[in-house]
Coordinates of C-alpha atoms and ligand atoms in Angstrom, one line a residue:
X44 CA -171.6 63.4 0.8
X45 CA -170.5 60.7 2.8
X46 CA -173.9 59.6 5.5
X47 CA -172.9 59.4 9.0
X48 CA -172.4 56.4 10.6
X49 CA -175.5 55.2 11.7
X50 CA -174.3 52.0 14.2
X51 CA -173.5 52.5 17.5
X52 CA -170.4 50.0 16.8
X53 CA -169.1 51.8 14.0
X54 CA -169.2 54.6 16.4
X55 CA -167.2 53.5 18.9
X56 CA -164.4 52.1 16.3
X57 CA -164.9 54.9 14.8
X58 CA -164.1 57.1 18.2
X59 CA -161.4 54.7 19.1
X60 CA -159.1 54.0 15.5
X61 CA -160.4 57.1 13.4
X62 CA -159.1 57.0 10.4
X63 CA -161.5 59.3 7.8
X64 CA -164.3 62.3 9.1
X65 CA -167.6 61.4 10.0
X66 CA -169.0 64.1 7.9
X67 CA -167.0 64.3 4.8
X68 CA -165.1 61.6 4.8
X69 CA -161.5 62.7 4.0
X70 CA -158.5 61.2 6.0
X71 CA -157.7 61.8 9.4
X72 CA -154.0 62.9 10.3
X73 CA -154.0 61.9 13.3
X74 CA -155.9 59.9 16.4
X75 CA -158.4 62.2 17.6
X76 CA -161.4 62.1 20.3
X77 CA -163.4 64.0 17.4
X78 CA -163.4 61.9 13.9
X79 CA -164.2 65.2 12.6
X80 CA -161.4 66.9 10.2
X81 CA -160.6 70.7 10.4
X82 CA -162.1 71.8 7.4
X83 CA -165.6 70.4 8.5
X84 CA -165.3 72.2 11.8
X85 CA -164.5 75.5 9.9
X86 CA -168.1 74.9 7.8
X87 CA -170.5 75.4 10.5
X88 CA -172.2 78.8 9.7
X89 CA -172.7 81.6 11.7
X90 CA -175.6 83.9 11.4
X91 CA -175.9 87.1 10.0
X92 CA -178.9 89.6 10.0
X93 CA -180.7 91.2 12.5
X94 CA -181.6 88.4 15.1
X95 CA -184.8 89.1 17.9
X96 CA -183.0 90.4 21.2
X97 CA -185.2 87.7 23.4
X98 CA -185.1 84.8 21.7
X99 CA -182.5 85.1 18.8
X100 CA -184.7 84.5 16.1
X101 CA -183.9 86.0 12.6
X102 CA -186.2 88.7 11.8
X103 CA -188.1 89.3 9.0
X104 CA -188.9 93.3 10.0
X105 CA -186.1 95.6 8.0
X106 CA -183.2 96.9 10.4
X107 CA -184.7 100.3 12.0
X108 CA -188.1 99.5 11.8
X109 CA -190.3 100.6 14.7
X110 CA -190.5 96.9 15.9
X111 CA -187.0 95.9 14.7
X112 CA -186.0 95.0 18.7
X113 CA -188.0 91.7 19.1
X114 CA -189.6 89.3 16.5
X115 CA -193.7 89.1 16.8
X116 CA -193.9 86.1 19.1
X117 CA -192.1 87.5 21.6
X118 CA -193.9 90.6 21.6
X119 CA -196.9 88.9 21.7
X120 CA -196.4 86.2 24.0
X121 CA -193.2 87.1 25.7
X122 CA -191.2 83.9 27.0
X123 CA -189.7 83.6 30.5
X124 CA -186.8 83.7 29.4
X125 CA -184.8 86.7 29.3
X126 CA -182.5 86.1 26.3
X127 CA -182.0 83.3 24.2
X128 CA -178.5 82.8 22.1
X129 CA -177.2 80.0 19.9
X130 CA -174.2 79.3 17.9
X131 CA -175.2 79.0 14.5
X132 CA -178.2 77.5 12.3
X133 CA -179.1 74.1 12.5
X134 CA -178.3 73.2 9.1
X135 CA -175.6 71.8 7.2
X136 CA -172.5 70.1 8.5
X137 CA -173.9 71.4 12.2
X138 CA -176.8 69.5 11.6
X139 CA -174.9 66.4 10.5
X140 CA -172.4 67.1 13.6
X141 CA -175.5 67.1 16.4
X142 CA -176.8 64.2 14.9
X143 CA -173.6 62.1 15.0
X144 CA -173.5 63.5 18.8
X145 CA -177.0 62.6 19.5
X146 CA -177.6 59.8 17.2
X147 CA -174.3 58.1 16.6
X148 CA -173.3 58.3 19.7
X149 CA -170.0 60.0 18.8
X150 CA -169.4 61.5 21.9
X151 CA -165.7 62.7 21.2
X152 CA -167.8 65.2 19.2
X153 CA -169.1 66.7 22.3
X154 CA -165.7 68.1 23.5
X155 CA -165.3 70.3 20.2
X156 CA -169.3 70.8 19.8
X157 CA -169.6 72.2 23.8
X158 CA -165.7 74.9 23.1
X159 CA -168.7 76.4 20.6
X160 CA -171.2 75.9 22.8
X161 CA -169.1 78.6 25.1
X162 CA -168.8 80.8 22.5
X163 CA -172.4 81.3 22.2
X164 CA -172.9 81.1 26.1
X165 CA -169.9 84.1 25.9
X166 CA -172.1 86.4 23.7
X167 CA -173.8 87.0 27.1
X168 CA -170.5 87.9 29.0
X169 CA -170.8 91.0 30.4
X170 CA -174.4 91.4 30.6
X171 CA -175.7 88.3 31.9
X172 CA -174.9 87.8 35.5
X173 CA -171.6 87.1 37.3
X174 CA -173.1 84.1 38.8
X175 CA -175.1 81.3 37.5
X176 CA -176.6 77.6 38.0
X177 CA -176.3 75.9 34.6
X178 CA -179.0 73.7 34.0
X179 CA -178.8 70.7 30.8
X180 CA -182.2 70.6 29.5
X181 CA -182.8 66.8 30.4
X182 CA -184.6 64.0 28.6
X183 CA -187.6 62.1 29.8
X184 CA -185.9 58.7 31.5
X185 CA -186.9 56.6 28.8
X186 CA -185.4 58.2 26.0
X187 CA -182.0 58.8 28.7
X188 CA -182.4 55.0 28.9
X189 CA -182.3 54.5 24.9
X190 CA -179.9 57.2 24.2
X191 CA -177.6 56.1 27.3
X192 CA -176.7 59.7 27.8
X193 CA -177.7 63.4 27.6
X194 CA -176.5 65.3 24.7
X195 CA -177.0 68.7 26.8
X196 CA -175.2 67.9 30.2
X197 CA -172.0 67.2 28.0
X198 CA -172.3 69.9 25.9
X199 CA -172.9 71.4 28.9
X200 CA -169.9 69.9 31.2
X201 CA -167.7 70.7 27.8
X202 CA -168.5 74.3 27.2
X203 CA -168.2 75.0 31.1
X204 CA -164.7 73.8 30.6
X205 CA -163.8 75.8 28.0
X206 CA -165.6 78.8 29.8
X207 CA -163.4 78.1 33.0
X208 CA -160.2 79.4 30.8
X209 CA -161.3 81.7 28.6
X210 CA -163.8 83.9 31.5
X211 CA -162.6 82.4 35.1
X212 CA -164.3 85.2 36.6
X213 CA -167.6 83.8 35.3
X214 CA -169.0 81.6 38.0
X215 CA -171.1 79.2 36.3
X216 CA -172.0 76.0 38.2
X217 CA -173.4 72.8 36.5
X218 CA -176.6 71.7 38.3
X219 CA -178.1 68.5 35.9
X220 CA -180.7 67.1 38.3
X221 CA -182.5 70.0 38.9
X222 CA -184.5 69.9 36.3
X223 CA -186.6 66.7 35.8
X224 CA -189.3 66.5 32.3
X225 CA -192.1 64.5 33.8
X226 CA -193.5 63.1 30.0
X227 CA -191.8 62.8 26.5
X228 CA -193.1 65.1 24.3
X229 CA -192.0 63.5 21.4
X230 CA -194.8 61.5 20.5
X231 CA -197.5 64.1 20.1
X232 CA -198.9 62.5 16.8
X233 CA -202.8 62.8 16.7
X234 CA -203.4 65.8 19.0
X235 CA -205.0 68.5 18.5
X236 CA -202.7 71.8 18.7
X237 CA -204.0 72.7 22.2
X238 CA -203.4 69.5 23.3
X239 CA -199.9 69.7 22.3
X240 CA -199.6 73.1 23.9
X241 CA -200.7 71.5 27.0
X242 CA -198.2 68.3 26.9
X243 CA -195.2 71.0 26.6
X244 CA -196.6 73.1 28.8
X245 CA -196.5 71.1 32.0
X246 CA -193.5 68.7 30.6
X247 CA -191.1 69.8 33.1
X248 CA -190.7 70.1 36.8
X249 CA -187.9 71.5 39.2
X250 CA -186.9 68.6 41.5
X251 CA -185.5 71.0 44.2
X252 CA -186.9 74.8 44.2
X253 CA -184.6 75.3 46.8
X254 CA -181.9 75.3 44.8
X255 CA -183.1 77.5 42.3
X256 CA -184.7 79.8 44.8
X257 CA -183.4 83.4 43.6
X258 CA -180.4 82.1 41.5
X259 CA -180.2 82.9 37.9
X260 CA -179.7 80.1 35.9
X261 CA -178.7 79.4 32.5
X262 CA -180.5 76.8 30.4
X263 CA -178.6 74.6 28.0
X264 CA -179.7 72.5 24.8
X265 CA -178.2 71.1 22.2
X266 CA -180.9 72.4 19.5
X267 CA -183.6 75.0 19.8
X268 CA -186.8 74.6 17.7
X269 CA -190.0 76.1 17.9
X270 CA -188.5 77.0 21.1
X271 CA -191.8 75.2 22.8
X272 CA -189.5 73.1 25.3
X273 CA -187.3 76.1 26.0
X274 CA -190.4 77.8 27.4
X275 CA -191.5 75.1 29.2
X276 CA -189.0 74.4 30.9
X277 CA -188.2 78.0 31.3
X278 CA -191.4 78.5 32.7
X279 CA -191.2 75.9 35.7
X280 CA -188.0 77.3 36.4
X281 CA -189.4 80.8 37.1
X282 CA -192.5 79.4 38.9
X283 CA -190.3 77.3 41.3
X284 CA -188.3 80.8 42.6
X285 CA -185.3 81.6 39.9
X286 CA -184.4 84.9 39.5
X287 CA -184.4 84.9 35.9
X288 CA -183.8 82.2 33.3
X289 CA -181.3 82.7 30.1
X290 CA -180.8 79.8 27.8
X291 CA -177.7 78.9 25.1
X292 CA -178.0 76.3 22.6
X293 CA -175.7 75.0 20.1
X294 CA -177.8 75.3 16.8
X295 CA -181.4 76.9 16.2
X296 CA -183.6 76.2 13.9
X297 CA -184.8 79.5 11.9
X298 CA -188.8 79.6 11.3
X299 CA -188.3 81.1 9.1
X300 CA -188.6 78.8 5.2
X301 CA -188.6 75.5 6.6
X302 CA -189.1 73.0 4.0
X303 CA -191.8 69.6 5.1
X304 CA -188.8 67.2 6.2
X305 CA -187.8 70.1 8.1
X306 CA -190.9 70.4 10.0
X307 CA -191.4 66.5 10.4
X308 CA -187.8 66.4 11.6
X309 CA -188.4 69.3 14.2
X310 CA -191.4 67.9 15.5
X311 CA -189.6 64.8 16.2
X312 CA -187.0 66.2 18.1
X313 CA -189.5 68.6 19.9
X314 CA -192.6 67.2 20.0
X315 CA -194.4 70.6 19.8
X316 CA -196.8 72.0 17.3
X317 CA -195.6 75.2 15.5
X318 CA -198.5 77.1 17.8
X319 CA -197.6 76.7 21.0
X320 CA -197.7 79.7 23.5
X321 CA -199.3 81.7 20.5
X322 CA -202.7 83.2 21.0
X323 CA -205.6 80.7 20.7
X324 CA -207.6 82.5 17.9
X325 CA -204.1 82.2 15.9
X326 CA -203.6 78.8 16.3
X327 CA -204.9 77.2 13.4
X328 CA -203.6 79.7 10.8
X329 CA -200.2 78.9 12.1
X330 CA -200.6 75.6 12.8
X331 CA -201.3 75.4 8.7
X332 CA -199.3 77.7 7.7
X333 CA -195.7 76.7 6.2
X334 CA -193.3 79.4 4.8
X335 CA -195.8 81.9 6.1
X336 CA -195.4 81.0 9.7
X337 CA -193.3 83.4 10.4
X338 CA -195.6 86.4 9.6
X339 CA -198.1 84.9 11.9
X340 CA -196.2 84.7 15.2
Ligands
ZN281 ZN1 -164.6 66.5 7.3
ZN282 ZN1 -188.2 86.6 19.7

């Protein structure tokens, strides 16, 4: 397996004169604002099973179980968010793609990653509603000032796009500097799992309430984790007036059998413990716990 490029100028050359695929690296036909070749965009994976109706997360529970409708977290600690849909996993070539996106800077990737992008924002057609303020989940400034740009406002901006032609009745309206996240969660290293539940917790703020006053709005991210910043942020959202808070990401992260790099690599991008919003006497039997985390939530 080819490794993606890794500096920011063999990104842009790379963007500008492509020539083989970021990901596997097999000639390009063509110029093309993605260096990404067909077949790789057919490998992304899409999920099968029973996934929780809130949040989307596999279950573990046997189809037609009493409990079958909603994973354990949720029904213990319910988000506030109404429903939470993704793409695909976040493994594999998606993996590789979001961090070429994110990392690489490859931003010709966006265009192609934010058409799926709509089709998971789609899966809510019909039953989310009519109207909507779509809100980028946005970075704490300093990492906006290292990464130069936000990886969710143009998946964002892209899918809304692609949404535009496939549903124009579907009045969704982009709204990035609504949402403002007061501290960067991602260096959480050396606290204790309350404290951590704490620094997501209040991480986010609503910049004009007014504007979200009684709309619905749909939160977009590029990856969703422990799902720890998608409550946050969901939460400010609901305490500054929304009427209710939906969210769509490209790729999520299963809790189900992550490995250790997973975990390291998930509490980088998120900063969260596995624990947060779970009930206190839980805590540290999840915050241990590994393959078992699941069972515990
Ligand atoms: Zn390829
Ligand atoms: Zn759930």
């Amino acid at each position: 397996m080819v490794r993606v490029l890794r500096s920011p100028l063999d990104a842009v050359v790379c963007t500008l004169f492509p020539s083989s695929c970021i990901l596997c690296g097999s000639h390009l036909p063509q110029l093309s604002s993605a260096p990404i070749c067909e077949i790789c965009w057919t490998e992304f994976t899409v999920p099968d099973g029973p996934v929780c109706a809130r949040c989307g997360d596999a279950l573990k529970e046997p189809a037609g179980s009493l409990f079958s409708e909603l994973c354990r977290r949720c029904r213990v600690v319910p988000p506030d968010f109404a429903r939470a849909v993704a793409y695909g996993p976040y493994q594999g070539r998606m993996r590789e793609a979001i961090h070429a996106l994110k990392y690489d800077r490859v931003r010709g990737a966006a265009r192609k990653l934010g058409s799926l992008m709509a089709l998971a924002i789609a899966q809510m057609a019909g039953e989310a509603p009519a109207e909507m303020l779509v809100i980028p989940v946005p970075l704490h400034r300093a990492k906006y000032a290292q990464r130069g740009f936000n990886q969710a406002r143009s998946l964002a901006a892209e899918a809304l796009k692609s949404l535009r032609k496939t549903h124009p009745a579907w009045r969704l309206q982009l709204a990035s500097k609504t949402l403002m996240r007061l501290r960067a969660t991602d260096s959480q290293a050396g606290l204790t799992p309350r404290q951590r539940r704490l620094n997501v917790r209040g991480a986010f703020t609503v910049t004009d309430p007014a504007a979200v006053a009684m709309r619905h709005v749909l939160l977009v991210d590029d990856i969703l984790t422990t799902g720890a910043t998608a409550r946050a942020a969901a939460r400010a959202l609901m305490q500054a007036g929304a009427a209710s808070v939906r969210v769509a990401t490209l790729a999520r992260a299963s809790r189900i059998g992550w490995s250790k790099n997973d975990r390291e690599e998930i509490s980088a991008i998120e900063g969260a413990g596995f624990e947060e919003d779970a009930p206190r006497r839980d805590s540290r039997r999840i915050y241990a716990g590994s393959s078992r985390a699941e069972t515990t939530f």
